[in-house]
Coordinates of C-alpha atoms in Angstrom, one line a residue:
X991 CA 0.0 0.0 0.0
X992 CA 1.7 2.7 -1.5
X993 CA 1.3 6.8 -0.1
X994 CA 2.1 9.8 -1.9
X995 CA 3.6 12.0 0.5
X996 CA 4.6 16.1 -0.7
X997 CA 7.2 17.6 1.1
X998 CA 7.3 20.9 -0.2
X999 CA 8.5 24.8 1.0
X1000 CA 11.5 27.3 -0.2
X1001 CA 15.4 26.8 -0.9
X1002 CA 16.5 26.7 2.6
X1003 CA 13.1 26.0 4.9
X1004 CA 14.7 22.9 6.3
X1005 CA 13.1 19.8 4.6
X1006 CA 15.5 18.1 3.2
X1007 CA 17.2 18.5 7.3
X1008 CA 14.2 16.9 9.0
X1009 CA 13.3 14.0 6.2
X1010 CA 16.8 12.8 6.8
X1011 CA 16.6 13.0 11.2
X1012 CA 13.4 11.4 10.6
X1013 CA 13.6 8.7 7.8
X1014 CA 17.8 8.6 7.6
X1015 CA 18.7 8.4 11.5
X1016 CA 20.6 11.7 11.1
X1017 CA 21.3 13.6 14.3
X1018 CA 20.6 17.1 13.8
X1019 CA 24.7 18.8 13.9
X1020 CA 24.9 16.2 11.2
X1021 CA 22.1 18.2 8.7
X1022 CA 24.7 21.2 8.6
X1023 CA 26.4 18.7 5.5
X1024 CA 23.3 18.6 3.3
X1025 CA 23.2 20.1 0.4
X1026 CA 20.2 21.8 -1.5
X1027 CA 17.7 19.5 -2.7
X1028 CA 18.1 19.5 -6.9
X1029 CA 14.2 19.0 -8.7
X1030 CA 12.4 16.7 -7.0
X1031 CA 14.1 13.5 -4.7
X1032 CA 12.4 10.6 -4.5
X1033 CA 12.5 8.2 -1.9
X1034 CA 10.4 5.0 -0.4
X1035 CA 10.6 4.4 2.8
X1036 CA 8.8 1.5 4.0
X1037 CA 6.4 1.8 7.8
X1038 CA 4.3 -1.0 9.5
X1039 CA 4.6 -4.4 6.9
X1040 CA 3.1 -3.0 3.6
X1041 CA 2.7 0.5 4.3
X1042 CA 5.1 2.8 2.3
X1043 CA 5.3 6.4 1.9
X1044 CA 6.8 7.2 -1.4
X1045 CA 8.0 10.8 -0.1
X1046 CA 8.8 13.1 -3.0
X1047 CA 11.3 15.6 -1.2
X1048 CA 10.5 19.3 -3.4
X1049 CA 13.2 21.5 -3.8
X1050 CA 12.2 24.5 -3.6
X1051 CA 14.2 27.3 -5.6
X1052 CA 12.3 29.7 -7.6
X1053 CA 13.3 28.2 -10.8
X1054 CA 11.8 24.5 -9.8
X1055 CA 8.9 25.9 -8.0
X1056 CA 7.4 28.1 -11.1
X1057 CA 8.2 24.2 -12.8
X1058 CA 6.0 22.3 -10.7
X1059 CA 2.9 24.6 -11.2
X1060 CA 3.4 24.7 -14.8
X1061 CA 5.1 21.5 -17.2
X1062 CA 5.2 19.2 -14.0
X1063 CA 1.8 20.1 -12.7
X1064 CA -0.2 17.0 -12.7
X1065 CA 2.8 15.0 -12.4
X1066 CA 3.9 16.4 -9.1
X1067 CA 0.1 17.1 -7.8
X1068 CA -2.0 13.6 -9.0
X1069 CA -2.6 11.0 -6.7
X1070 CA -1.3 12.8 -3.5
X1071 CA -2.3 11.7 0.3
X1072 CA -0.6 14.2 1.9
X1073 CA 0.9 17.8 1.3
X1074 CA 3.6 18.8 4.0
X1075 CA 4.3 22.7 3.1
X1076 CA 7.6 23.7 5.5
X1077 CA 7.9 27.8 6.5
X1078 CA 11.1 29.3 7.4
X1079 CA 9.3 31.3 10.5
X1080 CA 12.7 33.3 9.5
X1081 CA 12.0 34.1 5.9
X1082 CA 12.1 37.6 5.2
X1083 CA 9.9 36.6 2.0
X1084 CA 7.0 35.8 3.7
X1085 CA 4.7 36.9 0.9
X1086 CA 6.4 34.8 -1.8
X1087 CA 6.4 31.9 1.0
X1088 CA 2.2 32.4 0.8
X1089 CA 2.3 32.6 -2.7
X1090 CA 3.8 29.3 -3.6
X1091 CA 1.7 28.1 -0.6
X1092 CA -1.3 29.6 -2.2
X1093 CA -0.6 27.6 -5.7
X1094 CA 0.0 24.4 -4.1
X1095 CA -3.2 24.5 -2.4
X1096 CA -4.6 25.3 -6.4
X1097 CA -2.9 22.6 -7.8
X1098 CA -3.8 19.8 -4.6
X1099 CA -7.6 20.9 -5.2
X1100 CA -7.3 20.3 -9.0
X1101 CA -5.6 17.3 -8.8
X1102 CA -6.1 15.2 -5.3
X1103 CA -9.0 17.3 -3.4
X1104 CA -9.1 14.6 -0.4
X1105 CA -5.1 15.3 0.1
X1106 CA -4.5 16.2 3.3
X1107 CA -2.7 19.4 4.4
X1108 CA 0.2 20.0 6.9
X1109 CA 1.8 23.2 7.3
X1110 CA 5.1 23.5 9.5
X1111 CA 6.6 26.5 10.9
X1112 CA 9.9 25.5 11.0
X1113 CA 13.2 26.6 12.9
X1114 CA 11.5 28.1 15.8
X1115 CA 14.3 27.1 17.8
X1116 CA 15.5 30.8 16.1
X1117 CA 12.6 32.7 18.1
X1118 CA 12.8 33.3 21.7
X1119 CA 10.6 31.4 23.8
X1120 CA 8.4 34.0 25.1
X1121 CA 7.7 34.8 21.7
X1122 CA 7.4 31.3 19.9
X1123 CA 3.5 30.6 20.9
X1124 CA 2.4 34.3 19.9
X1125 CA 4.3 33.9 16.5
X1126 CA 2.7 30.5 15.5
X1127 CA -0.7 31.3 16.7
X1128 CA -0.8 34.1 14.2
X1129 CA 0.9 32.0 11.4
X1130 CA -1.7 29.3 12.2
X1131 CA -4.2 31.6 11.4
X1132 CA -3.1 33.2 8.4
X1133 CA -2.4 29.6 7.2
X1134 CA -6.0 28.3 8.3
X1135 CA -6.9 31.0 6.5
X1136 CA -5.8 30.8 3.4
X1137 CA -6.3 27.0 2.8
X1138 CA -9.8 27.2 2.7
X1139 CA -11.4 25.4 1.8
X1140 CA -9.5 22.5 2.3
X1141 CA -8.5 22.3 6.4
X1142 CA -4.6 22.9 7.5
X1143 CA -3.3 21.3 10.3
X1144 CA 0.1 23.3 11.5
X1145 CA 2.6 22.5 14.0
X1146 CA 5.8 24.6 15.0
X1147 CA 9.1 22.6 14.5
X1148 CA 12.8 22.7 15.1
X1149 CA 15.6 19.6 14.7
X1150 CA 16.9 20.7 17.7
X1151 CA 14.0 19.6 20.1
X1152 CA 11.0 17.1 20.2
X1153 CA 8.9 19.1 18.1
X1154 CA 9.9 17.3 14.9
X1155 CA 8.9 14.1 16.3
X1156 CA 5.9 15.5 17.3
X1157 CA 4.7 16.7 14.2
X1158 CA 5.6 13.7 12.5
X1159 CA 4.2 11.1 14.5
X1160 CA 0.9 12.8 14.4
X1161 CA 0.9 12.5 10.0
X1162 CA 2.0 8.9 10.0
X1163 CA -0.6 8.2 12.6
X1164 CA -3.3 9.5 9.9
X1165 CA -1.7 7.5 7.0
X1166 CA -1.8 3.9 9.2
X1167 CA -5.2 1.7 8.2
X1168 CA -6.5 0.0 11.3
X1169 CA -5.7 2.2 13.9
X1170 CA -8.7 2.0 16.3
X1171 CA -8.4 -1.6 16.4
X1172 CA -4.6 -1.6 17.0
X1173 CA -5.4 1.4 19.8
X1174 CA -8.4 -0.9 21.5
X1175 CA -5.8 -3.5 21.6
X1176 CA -3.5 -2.0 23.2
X1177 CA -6.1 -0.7 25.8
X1178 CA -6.9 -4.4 26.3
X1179 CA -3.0 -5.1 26.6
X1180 CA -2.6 -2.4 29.6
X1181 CA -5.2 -3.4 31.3
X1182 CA -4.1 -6.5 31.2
X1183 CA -0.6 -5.5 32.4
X1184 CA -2.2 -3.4 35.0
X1185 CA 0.5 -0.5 33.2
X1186 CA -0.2 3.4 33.7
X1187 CA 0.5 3.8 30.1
X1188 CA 1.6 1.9 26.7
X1189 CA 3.6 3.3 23.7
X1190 CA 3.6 1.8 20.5
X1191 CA 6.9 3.2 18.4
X1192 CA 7.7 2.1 14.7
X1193 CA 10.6 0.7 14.8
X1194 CA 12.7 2.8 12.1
X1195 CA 11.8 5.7 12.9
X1196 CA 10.6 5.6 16.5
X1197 CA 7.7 7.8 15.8
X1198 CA 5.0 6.8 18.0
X1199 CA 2.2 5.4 16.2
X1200 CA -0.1 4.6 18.9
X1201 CA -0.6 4.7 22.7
X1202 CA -2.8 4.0 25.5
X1203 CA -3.2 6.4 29.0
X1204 CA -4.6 5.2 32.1
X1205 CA -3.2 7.5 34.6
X1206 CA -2.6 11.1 34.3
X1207 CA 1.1 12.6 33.2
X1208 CA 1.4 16.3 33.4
X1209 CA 3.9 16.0 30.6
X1210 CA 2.3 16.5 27.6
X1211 CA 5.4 16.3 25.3
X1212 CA 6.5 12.9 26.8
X1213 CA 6.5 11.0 23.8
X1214 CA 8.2 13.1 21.4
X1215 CA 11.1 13.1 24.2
X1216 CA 11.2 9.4 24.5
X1217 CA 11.3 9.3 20.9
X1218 CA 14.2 11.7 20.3
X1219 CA 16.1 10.2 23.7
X1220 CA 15.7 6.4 22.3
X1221 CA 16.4 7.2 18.7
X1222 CA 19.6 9.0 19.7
X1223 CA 20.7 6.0 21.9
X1224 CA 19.9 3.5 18.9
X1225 CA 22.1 5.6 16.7
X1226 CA 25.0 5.9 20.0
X1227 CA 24.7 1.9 20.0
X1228 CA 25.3 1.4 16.5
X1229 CA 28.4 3.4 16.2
X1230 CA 29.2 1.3 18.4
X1231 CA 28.5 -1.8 16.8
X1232 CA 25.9 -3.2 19.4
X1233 CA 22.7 -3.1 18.7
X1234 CA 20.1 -2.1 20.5
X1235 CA 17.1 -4.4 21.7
X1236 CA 15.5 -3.4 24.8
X1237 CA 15.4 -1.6 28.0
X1238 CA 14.3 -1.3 31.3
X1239 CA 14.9 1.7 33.5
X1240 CA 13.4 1.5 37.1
X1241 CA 13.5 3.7 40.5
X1242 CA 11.6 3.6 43.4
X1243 CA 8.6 5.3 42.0
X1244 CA 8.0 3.6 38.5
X1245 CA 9.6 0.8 36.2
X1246 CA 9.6 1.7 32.1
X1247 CA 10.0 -1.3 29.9
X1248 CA 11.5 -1.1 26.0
X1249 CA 11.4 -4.0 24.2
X1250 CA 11.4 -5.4 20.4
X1251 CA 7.5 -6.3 19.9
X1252 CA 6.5 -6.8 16.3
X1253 CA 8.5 -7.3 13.3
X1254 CA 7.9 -3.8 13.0
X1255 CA 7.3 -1.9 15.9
X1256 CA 8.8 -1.3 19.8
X1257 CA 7.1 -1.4 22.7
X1258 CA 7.6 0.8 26.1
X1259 CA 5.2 0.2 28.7
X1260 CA 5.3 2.2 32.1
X1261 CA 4.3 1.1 35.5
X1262 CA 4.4 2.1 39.0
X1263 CA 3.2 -0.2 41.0
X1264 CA 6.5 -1.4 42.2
X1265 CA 5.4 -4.8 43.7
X1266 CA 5.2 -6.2 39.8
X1267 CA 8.2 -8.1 39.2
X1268 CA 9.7 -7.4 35.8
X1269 CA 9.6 -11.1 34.8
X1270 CA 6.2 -10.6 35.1
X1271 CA 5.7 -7.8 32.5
X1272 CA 7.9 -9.1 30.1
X1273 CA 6.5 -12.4 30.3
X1274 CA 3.3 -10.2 29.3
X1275 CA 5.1 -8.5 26.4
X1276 CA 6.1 -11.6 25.1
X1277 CA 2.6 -13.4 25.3
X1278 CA 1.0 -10.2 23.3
X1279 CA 3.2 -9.8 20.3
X1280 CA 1.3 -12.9 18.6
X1281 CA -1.7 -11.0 18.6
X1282 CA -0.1 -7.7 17.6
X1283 CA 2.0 -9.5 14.6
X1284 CA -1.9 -11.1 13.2
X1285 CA -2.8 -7.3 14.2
X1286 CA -0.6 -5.8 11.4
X1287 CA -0.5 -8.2 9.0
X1288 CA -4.7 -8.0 8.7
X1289 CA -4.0 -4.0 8.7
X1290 CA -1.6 -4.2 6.0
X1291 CA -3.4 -6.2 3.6
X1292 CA -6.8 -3.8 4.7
X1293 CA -8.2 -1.1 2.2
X1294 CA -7.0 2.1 2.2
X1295 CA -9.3 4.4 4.8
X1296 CA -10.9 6.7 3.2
X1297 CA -9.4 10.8 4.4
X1298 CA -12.5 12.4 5.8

């Protein structure tokens, strides 16, 4: 099952940076190295069994843009699932950034009216803090705005915090068939467990893809830190030669468990009732991963979902 993915924005906006922390294992100092993006890159990069986003990297210098609205117009615009248009919240071209955005939005409702629409204001990590929510709020509404009538979803992203992951997880988790079943399984799972809370990361990547709360965290960013923490300390382990497998990290309050779980995906589950041996949990873990495997493999040969 094959998604066409847009990743589109200006010369400079930081695509190219985050496709390659996200989908190459790239650590952010590392992006400093890339070069601009030449035409249009394609790449396939398979998620979940069967699912595979065949992500067509833009690059966006005026030359190419004026390109894909004109001789490459269908090409570039037919059969999308998803437009991802990246802002430079930097850009001192901000109405030419609108512009292109503006013919995009033209060319997605000509060509694949039931694409879904992402926009991200990027580098925010440039902004200081007590300016960053005011800043995207407006650009959120400007951008809200001007889609319509198609519906934007924004988020405000930097490679140097958990933002990126954020953002990300959140479009995968629209592209994977199945969902609520995978999500009322893994309610089932963590009740079973008796676990405060279960993550569900793909295992590429480590975006999460699904999860299941049954006790309040006041940390509403916890997963895209677990996700940027664990994917760094993959990408420490490999450089090293080891590879990484699982996890448990435990105190006197709570017990977190990573571990391997499907052929394609990791499991952490939390708990803090500290009188459940971990034996016991990941016994648990390894009883459940039958069902989860049958799980994806019925969800990867499913129809595609229809988008709204």
């Amino acid at each position: 099952m094959k998604k066409k993915v847009l990743l589109m924005g200006k010369s400079g906006s930081g695509k190219t940076s985050m496709r390659s922390i996200i989908f190459a294992n790239y650590i952010a100092r590392d992006t400093r190295r890339l070069g601009a993006t030449i035409d249009v890159e394609h790449s396939h990069v398979r998620f979940l069994g069967n699912l595979v986003l065949n992500l067509w990297d833009c690059g966006g210098q005026e030359a190419f843009m004026e390109n894909y609205f004109a001789s490459q117009r269908d090409n570039i615009f037919r059969n999308v699932e998803v437009l991802i248009y990246v802002f430079d919240v930097e850009s001192r071209e901000l109405e030419k950034d609108m512009h292109y955005y503006q013919s995009c939005l033209e060319a997605i409702l000509q060509n694949s009216p039931v694409a879904r629409v992402f926009c991200l204001i990027h580098k925010m990590d440039l902004v200081t803090e007590d300016q960053r929510e005011i800043i995207f709020k407006e650009r959120e509404a400007d951008l809200k705005r001007l889609s319509m009538p198609l519906e934007c979803t924004c988020f405000r992203t930097s490679i140097w915090d958990e933002t990126l992951y954020r953002a990300w997880s959140s479009i995968v988790y629209m592209l994977i068939p199945n969902v609520k079943e995978l999500e009322n399984s893994l309610q089932q799972f963590a009740n079973i467990v008796d676990a405060d809370e279960v993550l569900l990361f793909e295992r590429a990547t480590f975006l999460v893809i699904s999860h299941c709360q049954r006790k309040h965290h006041r940390d509403v960013h916890r997963f895209e830190k677990v996700s940027n923490i664990i994917k760094q300390f993959k990408l420490s382990c490999s450089k090293l030669a080891a590879q990484f497998q699982s996890m448990e990290v435990r105190n006197s309050a709570f017990a977190a468990y990573i571990d391997m779980f499907t052929s394609n995906t990791y499991v952490m589950v939390c708990m803090s009732d500290p009188q459940i041996p971990s034996e016991v949990t990941l016994i648990n873990i390894r009883n459940a991963r039958k069902h989860f495997e049958k799980l994806e493999k019925v969800s990867s040969s499913a129809p595609a979902i229809g988008h709204r």
